[in-house]
Short mmCIF file of C-alpha atoms and ligand atoms in Angstrom, two decimals:
data_model
loop_
_atom_site.label_atom_id
_atom_site.label_comp_id
_atom_site.label_asym_id
_atom_site.label_seq_id
_atom_site.Cartn_x
_atom_site.Cartn_y
_atom_site.Cartn_z
CA UNK A 1 39.85 98.36 179.04
CA UNK A 2 42.72 97.62 181.33
CA UNK A 3 45.30 95.66 178.43
CA UNK A 4 48.26 96.20 181.05
CA UNK A 5 47.77 95.28 184.59
CA UNK A 6 46.11 92.97 187.20
CA UNK A 7 42.60 90.89 186.92
CA UNK A 8 41.89 92.75 183.45
CA UNK A 9 44.08 91.39 181.77
CA UNK A 10 43.94 87.86 183.00
CA UNK A 11 39.76 88.23 182.09
CA UNK A 12 40.97 89.27 178.56
CA UNK A 13 42.75 86.08 178.10
CA UNK A 14 39.95 83.84 179.53
CA UNK A 15 37.36 85.37 176.99
CA UNK A 16 40.06 84.97 174.31
CA UNK A 17 40.28 81.39 175.27
CA UNK A 18 36.74 81.14 175.14
CA UNK A 19 35.96 82.43 171.94
CA UNK A 20 38.69 80.25 170.19
CA UNK A 21 37.03 77.27 171.92
CA UNK A 22 33.68 78.16 171.15
CA UNK A 23 34.42 78.49 167.43
CA UNK A 24 36.29 75.27 167.84
CA UNK A 25 33.87 73.19 169.12
CA UNK A 26 31.11 74.61 166.42
CA UNK A 27 33.59 73.17 163.57
CA UNK A 28 33.97 69.96 165.13
CA UNK A 29 30.19 69.79 165.30
CA UNK A 30 29.85 69.93 161.72
CA UNK A 31 32.78 67.64 161.02
CA UNK A 32 34.59 65.09 163.10
CA UNK A 33 37.99 66.14 160.98
CA UNK A 34 40.81 67.03 163.10
CA UNK A 35 42.73 68.93 160.66
CA UNK A 36 46.71 68.66 160.17
CA UNK A 37 47.08 71.46 157.65
CA UNK A 38 45.53 74.75 157.40
CA UNK A 39 45.38 76.45 154.15
CA UNK A 40 44.32 80.49 153.56
CA UNK A 41 43.47 81.39 149.78
CA UNK A 42 44.28 84.47 148.57
CA UNK A 43 42.31 86.74 146.34
CA UNK A 44 41.28 85.28 143.16
CA UNK A 45 42.52 81.79 144.29
CA UNK A 46 39.00 80.18 145.60
CA UNK A 47 38.94 77.81 142.87
CA UNK A 48 41.65 75.99 144.64
CA UNK A 49 39.18 74.58 147.10
CA UNK A 50 37.89 72.18 144.40
CA UNK A 51 40.60 69.88 144.77
CA UNK A 52 39.56 69.19 148.44
CA UNK A 53 37.91 65.63 149.02
CA UNK A 54 35.16 64.68 151.15
CA UNK A 55 34.82 68.22 152.21
CA UNK A 56 32.54 70.03 154.19
CA UNK A 57 31.88 73.81 153.83
CA UNK A 58 30.98 76.14 156.77
CA UNK A 59 30.20 79.67 155.98
CA UNK A 60 32.10 81.74 158.09
CA UNK A 61 29.07 83.60 159.36
CA UNK A 62 27.85 80.21 161.20
CA UNK A 63 30.97 80.01 163.12
CA UNK A 64 30.97 81.94 166.40
CA UNK A 65 33.22 84.86 166.46
CA UNK A 66 34.57 84.40 162.65
CA UNK A 67 34.00 87.97 160.65
CA UNK A 68 32.85 87.60 157.42
CA UNK A 69 34.83 88.38 154.01
CA UNK A 70 33.68 91.85 152.81
CA UNK A 71 35.92 91.91 149.56
CA UNK A 72 34.83 90.60 145.86
CA UNK A 73 37.07 87.37 145.31
CA UNK A 74 36.87 86.29 149.03
CA UNK A 75 33.98 83.51 149.40
CA UNK A 76 34.08 83.50 152.69
CA UNK A 77 33.90 79.72 153.97
CA UNK A 78 36.00 76.78 155.13
CA UNK A 79 36.35 73.92 153.61
CA UNK A 80 37.00 71.20 155.86
CA UNK A 81 38.16 67.78 154.45
CA UNK A 82 41.11 66.23 152.37
CA UNK A 83 43.84 67.53 150.29
CA UNK A 84 46.56 65.39 148.96
CA UNK A 85 45.10 62.79 151.61
CA UNK A 86 46.16 65.23 154.78
CA UNK A 87 43.24 66.67 156.92
CA UNK A 88 42.90 70.00 155.77
CA UNK A 89 41.13 72.96 157.23
CA UNK A 90 40.75 75.39 154.06
CA UNK A 91 39.84 79.17 154.07
CA UNK A 92 38.33 79.77 151.25
CA UNK A 93 38.81 83.55 151.28
CA UNK A 94 40.28 85.70 154.11
CA UNK A 95 39.52 89.09 156.14
CA UNK A 96 42.05 92.15 155.92
CA UNK A 97 42.67 94.93 158.47
CA UNK A 98 41.54 97.59 155.78
CA UNK A 99 38.14 95.94 155.98
CA UNK A 100 37.71 97.59 159.20
CA UNK A 101 38.51 94.58 161.32
CA UNK A 102 41.11 94.34 164.50
CA UNK A 103 43.95 92.65 164.13
CA UNK A 104 42.41 89.80 166.53
CA UNK A 105 39.36 89.05 163.87
CA UNK A 106 41.99 88.81 161.29
CA UNK A 107 43.98 86.40 162.96
CA UNK A 108 41.14 84.52 165.00
CA UNK A 109 41.05 81.49 162.28
CA UNK A 110 44.95 80.89 162.90
CA UNK A 111 44.01 80.43 166.81
CA UNK A 112 41.01 78.10 165.93
CA UNK A 113 43.53 76.50 163.59
CA UNK A 114 46.13 75.58 166.39
CA UNK A 115 43.14 74.87 168.96
CA UNK A 116 41.89 72.08 166.41
CA UNK A 117 45.49 70.70 166.13
CA UNK A 118 47.04 72.12 162.52
CA UNK A 119 50.45 71.91 162.88
CA UNK A 120 51.70 73.39 159.14
CA UNK A 121 50.15 76.37 157.54
CA UNK A 122 50.23 77.02 153.63
CA UNK A 123 49.16 80.80 153.04
CA UNK A 124 48.93 82.01 149.69
CA UNK A 125 47.96 85.74 148.58
CA UNK A 126 47.70 87.67 145.35
CA UNK A 127 50.76 90.36 145.40
CA UNK A 128 52.15 93.14 143.14
CA UNK A 129 55.83 92.64 141.56
CA UNK A 130 58.42 94.75 142.79
CA UNK A 131 60.97 93.23 140.65
CA UNK A 132 60.87 93.42 136.77
CA UNK A 133 61.72 90.01 136.01
CA UNK A 134 58.40 88.85 137.83
CA UNK A 135 55.55 87.85 135.05
CA UNK A 136 51.92 87.95 136.08
CA UNK A 137 51.01 84.52 136.98
CA UNK A 138 54.43 83.87 138.37
CA UNK A 139 54.76 82.24 142.21
CA UNK A 140 57.20 83.49 144.94
CA UNK A 141 57.97 81.35 147.30
CA UNK A 142 58.21 83.72 150.36
CA UNK A 143 61.66 83.68 152.07
CA UNK A 144 60.64 86.31 154.66
CA UNK A 145 58.58 89.41 155.14
CA UNK A 146 59.18 93.00 156.00
CA UNK A 147 56.58 93.72 158.44
CA UNK A 148 55.86 97.58 158.29
CA UNK A 149 52.32 97.14 159.45
CA UNK A 150 53.64 95.35 162.54
CA UNK A 151 56.47 97.90 162.95
CA UNK A 152 53.93 100.90 163.33
CA UNK A 153 52.21 99.33 166.38
CA UNK A 154 49.81 96.91 164.52
CA UNK A 155 51.17 94.03 165.53
CA UNK A 156 48.63 91.34 166.03
CA UNK A 157 50.72 89.80 169.22
CA UNK A 158 49.97 93.49 170.80
CA UNK A 159 47.98 92.90 174.32
CA UNK A 160 48.36 89.98 176.83
CA UNK A 161 50.34 87.09 175.88
CA UNK A 162 49.03 83.56 176.38
CA UNK A 163 51.77 81.47 177.32
CA UNK A 164 49.90 78.48 176.76
CA UNK A 165 50.03 79.63 172.92
CA UNK A 166 53.67 80.97 172.80
CA UNK A 167 56.70 83.40 174.05
CA UNK A 168 55.83 86.81 174.85
CA UNK A 169 58.71 87.67 172.76
CA UNK A 170 58.90 85.37 169.70
CA UNK A 171 61.66 84.78 167.44
CA UNK A 172 60.82 85.64 164.33
CA UNK A 173 64.59 84.60 162.18
CA UNK A 174 62.90 81.85 160.27
CA UNK A 175 59.17 82.57 160.51
CA UNK A 176 58.94 80.87 156.98
CA UNK A 177 59.95 77.42 157.55
CA UNK A 178 63.21 76.26 156.00
CA UNK A 179 62.01 72.71 155.82
CA UNK A 180 59.05 73.70 154.23
CA UNK A 181 60.70 75.89 151.82
CA UNK A 182 63.12 73.11 150.65
CA UNK A 183 59.99 70.93 149.92
CA UNK A 184 58.45 73.74 148.02
CA UNK A 185 61.60 74.21 145.94
CA UNK A 186 62.26 70.14 145.44
CA UNK A 187 58.13 70.11 144.48
CA UNK A 188 58.42 72.92 141.68
CA UNK A 189 61.31 71.34 140.41
CA UNK A 190 59.78 68.20 139.72
CA UNK A 191 56.71 69.53 138.32
CA UNK A 192 58.77 71.89 136.01
CA UNK A 193 56.95 75.47 137.64
CA UNK A 194 59.53 78.13 138.00
CA UNK A 195 59.14 79.59 141.57
CA UNK A 196 60.83 82.98 142.34
CA UNK A 197 61.86 83.29 146.03
CA UNK A 198 61.67 86.71 147.76
CA UNK A 199 60.67 89.05 150.37
CA UNK A 200 56.95 89.87 150.84
CA UNK A 201 55.81 93.39 152.17
CA UNK A 202 52.35 93.81 153.31
CA UNK A 203 50.98 97.42 153.59
CA UNK A 204 47.48 97.58 155.17
CA UNK A 205 45.88 99.01 152.10
CA UNK A 206 43.18 99.71 150.66
CA UNK A 207 44.90 102.19 148.40
CA UNK A 208 47.36 101.03 146.33
CA UNK A 209 50.71 102.20 146.28
CA UNK A 210 52.00 105.69 144.68
CA UNK A 211 55.01 105.53 142.56
CA UNK A 212 57.28 106.97 145.35
CA UNK A 213 55.76 104.61 147.86
CA UNK A 214 56.92 101.58 145.47
CA UNK A 215 60.43 103.05 144.73
CA UNK A 216 60.68 103.54 148.61
CA UNK A 217 59.53 99.54 148.95
CA UNK A 218 62.16 98.67 146.37
CA UNK A 219 64.94 100.43 148.11
CA UNK A 220 64.17 98.28 151.66
CA UNK A 221 64.31 94.97 149.81
CA UNK A 222 60.69 94.09 149.02
CA UNK A 223 60.11 91.61 146.18
CA UNK A 224 56.69 91.77 146.23
CA UNK A 225 53.76 94.00 148.00
CA UNK A 226 50.43 92.77 149.00
CA UNK A 227 47.65 93.47 151.97
CA UNK A 228 47.73 90.56 153.95
CA UNK A 229 49.48 87.20 155.37
CA UNK A 230 51.61 89.20 157.65
CA UNK A 231 49.12 88.90 160.59
CA UNK A 232 48.50 85.50 159.99
CA UNK A 233 51.80 84.24 159.62
CA UNK A 234 53.22 86.23 162.80
CA UNK A 235 50.38 84.46 164.77
CA UNK A 236 50.96 81.09 163.34
CA UNK A 237 54.82 81.41 163.81
CA UNK A 238 54.34 82.46 167.43
CA UNK A 239 51.92 79.35 167.96
CA UNK A 240 54.65 77.04 167.16
CA UNK A 241 52.77 76.40 163.47
CA UNK A 242 55.27 75.69 160.51
CA UNK A 243 54.57 78.38 157.84
CA UNK A 244 54.94 78.13 154.11
CA UNK A 245 54.11 81.14 152.09
CA UNK A 246 53.53 81.36 148.38
CA UNK A 247 52.44 84.87 146.58
CA UNK A 248 50.80 84.71 143.19
CA UNK A 249 52.06 87.53 141.31
CA UNK A 250 48.47 89.27 140.08
CA UNK A 251 50.38 92.31 138.29
CA UNK A 252 53.43 94.36 137.99
CA UNK A 253 54.24 96.89 140.69
CA UNK A 254 57.18 98.48 138.83
CA UNK A 255 55.50 101.58 137.13
CA UNK A 256 57.03 102.68 133.97
CA UNK A 257 55.88 106.03 132.57
CA UNK A 258 52.36 105.58 131.15
CA UNK A 259 51.84 102.44 132.84
CA UNK A 260 47.99 102.05 133.33
CA UNK A 261 45.92 102.16 136.66
CA UNK A 262 45.83 99.01 138.83
CA UNK A 263 42.43 97.89 139.47
CA UNK A 264 41.08 94.68 142.10
CA UNK A 265 39.66 93.48 138.64
CA UNK A 266 43.38 92.75 137.47
CA UNK A 267 43.94 91.21 140.66
CA UNK A 268 41.65 88.82 140.63
CA UNK A 269 41.80 88.09 136.68
CA UNK A 270 45.60 86.74 136.93
CA UNK A 271 44.11 84.16 140.03
CA UNK A 272 43.17 81.47 137.20
CA UNK A 273 47.03 81.39 135.80
CA UNK A 274 48.26 81.30 139.44
CA UNK A 275 45.81 78.70 140.46
CA UNK A 276 46.94 76.56 137.43
CA UNK A 277 50.39 76.24 139.06
CA UNK A 278 49.62 76.62 142.49
CA UNK A 279 47.28 73.70 143.15
CA UNK A 280 49.63 71.05 141.70
CA UNK A 281 52.40 72.42 144.07
CA UNK A 282 50.68 72.56 146.84
CA UNK A 283 49.25 69.48 146.49
CA UNK A 284 52.69 67.47 145.78
CA UNK A 285 54.23 69.41 148.66
CA UNK A 286 51.45 67.75 150.88
CA UNK A 287 52.08 64.59 149.26
CA UNK A 288 55.62 64.69 149.87
CA UNK A 289 54.62 65.74 154.05
CA UNK A 290 52.23 62.62 154.31
CA UNK A 291 53.14 61.13 157.56
CA UNK A 292 54.78 57.90 157.62
CA UNK A 293 53.74 56.10 160.84
CA UNK A 294 55.11 59.29 162.72
CA UNK A 295 53.81 62.25 164.09
CA UNK A 296 56.20 64.87 162.12
CA UNK A 297 55.64 63.97 158.50
CA UNK A 298 59.21 62.17 157.23
CA UNK A 299 60.47 64.44 154.43
CA UNK A 300 60.95 67.45 157.26
CA UNK A 301 62.75 65.49 160.11
N1 HPA B 1 49.77 96.40 145.70
C1 HPA B 1 49.16 96.01 147.12
N2 HPA B 1 48.53 94.92 147.24
C2 HPA B 1 48.31 94.15 145.88
C3 HPA B 1 48.76 94.34 144.60
C4 HPA B 1 49.50 95.61 144.44
O1 HPA B 1 50.25 96.09 143.64
N3 HPA B 1 48.51 93.46 143.90
C5 HPA B 1 47.56 92.62 144.69
N4 HPA B 1 47.60 92.99 145.99
#
């Protein structure tokens, strides 16, 4: 396929717009809801969907061009409803690059969110702690990310750019919205929930890191490591969606001599502890965002 020149490039863009439109229309046929907020639940965090009110669930398999999650801990359905009174499109499980999907497939739901009118994306994940003081079950507000997978040529924005969505060369100096970060810190203080702050690094996975990988990640300034989030945030920020990112610490990634091997089960098991803090925090942040007449939530102006 010719991605670079001439009519092929325009056809790629048209085909991509058509896919987004078809998925959006299928979702709107099931609910009249026009979501204001997008929320992606990471590994082991699916139970947070129970906080949604008046919701309609749509399996990814019933939405054109959505691909299904193949990993345990990711259910694979959209839940459309109200969270803290705001119309929300919740992804109960996501797909990852390591499952063999393309970056376009991994980030397709973000394009659909934008098409449906989403202005704010809250993205969560399970992550390994690279800081010894982080404990299993803790939350980390993502202040920035290290896009190692983007850097090696897997940036999801590679290919023809759709200027109707965003610029060819998007700025990434404030990918994690400062206004939303401030709200999250205020909310955590009010609720007495400790919120660490730090830099998230994505590796493709699916293998966990070697001890040498982990030493490298600490040296380059990463605080938590996982296998997701960066593609979705890159595509959302490009599209002008304001992003709040929160990692739930599922395990220590600081290896001591004799550390036991890490497993996916351990990552999932931490989910319940994480959700106990994450659910009230997200609801409080959304409550603080509630629009008071205007288009933009008043607390963010
Ligand atoms: N490494 C990579 N991805 C992860 C980890 C980890 O330690 N924990 C949860 N996701």
